[in-house]
Amino acid sequence: MSFTFAPCPQAVLPVEGENNSYFPIHRVYGIARNYAAANAALGEKTEPSLFLKPADAVVYAPEGKTLELDFPQATEDLQHEVELVVAIGKEGKNIPVEEAMDYVWGYAAGLDMTRRDLQRASSAKGKPWDTAKAFDESAPMTAIKPAARTPDNEPMSLWLYVNNEKRQEGTTEEMIYSVPEIISFLSTLYVLKPGDLIMTGTPGGIGTVHAGDTLEGGVQGVGILKVKYRG
């Protein structure tokens, strides 16, 4: 097989605690408005709100180090959303809720960075959120921690500090749609593949990030990441 130019590298995240072992990323699904405290006005459960990010939007944030990123272009209102990320390990479609956890390979902590001004503008015109959600380096994440090594500590707590000031705090108990429900729902729309990542939503406290800010957040028993935005 020949190519007209060299293909882009495969997007990957390292496997936590293992040398030279990597999780290849296929797709990145995002679930919006999934925490009750942040979305009390939504009312009854209908179905999850869904968006996608490209695999190469994921950028690895090594635990214990600060990942430095350029501040994104085309926004005056970049906002943070700390999330539990679920990594899928086998193929499936139309997965029953009671079988969904069998498809989980591991977990990561991640940030769903959002150009909120672009999201508002798109929503006002009935347009999709691609420019708001699917931009370069919009999904910093920790290494993938295998499910077998993740403590059975449900509900998991999530937190985020900006410049050492607490912004977000919550637990997965606040999810409107649980991890098994999300997996089951997605599998009715797509064939889930090994390498898929699911960003499961964020608790209340979403706020604006400025050039020069440092974000530090994590998910209990999964991982901690630290990101600084250069001017």
C-alpha angles and dihedrals in degrees: 000000000000130000131209087230136357112290118242113263118269110264109240144166122210120248110247114250096009130101118233094353117129138184109224112221118227106170135348116220122191128201114207129203094012103141119082096214092055096042108035091143095062094086120192124022111259110155133314121275108240138201134162136223124199116256091244091059085078114095123183118242108193114219112250093024135083116243109213117209134178113249108259120258126239098033139098094180113050110172135193129230118179113207148176108244120208119206117209118219107184140032121264147149133192089016116185114236091240091058098041098097089060086072096056113106097176149311142257138185114241147173120231098204111199134193091220096185090057090046092053091048092049093046091050090056095041091247128141123267098240097119091046098048110019103060130124116293091359094138114055109182142176123238116288112263112208113243090235089062097041113101115247090242105140123193092051117203123228128198142171133193126193113201088345092305116119112242106160133031131160146114135248087249086078093062114122089206117034124223093260091049092050093050092048092049095048091049090061090060103034138020100251112226135198104269097038116135124204121201102205104201138271137263124238124291100071110167148165124283124208133200108277094031122131119214123198122179145139153167121255112259092001112070151295127236134190124200131180123194115218118215 
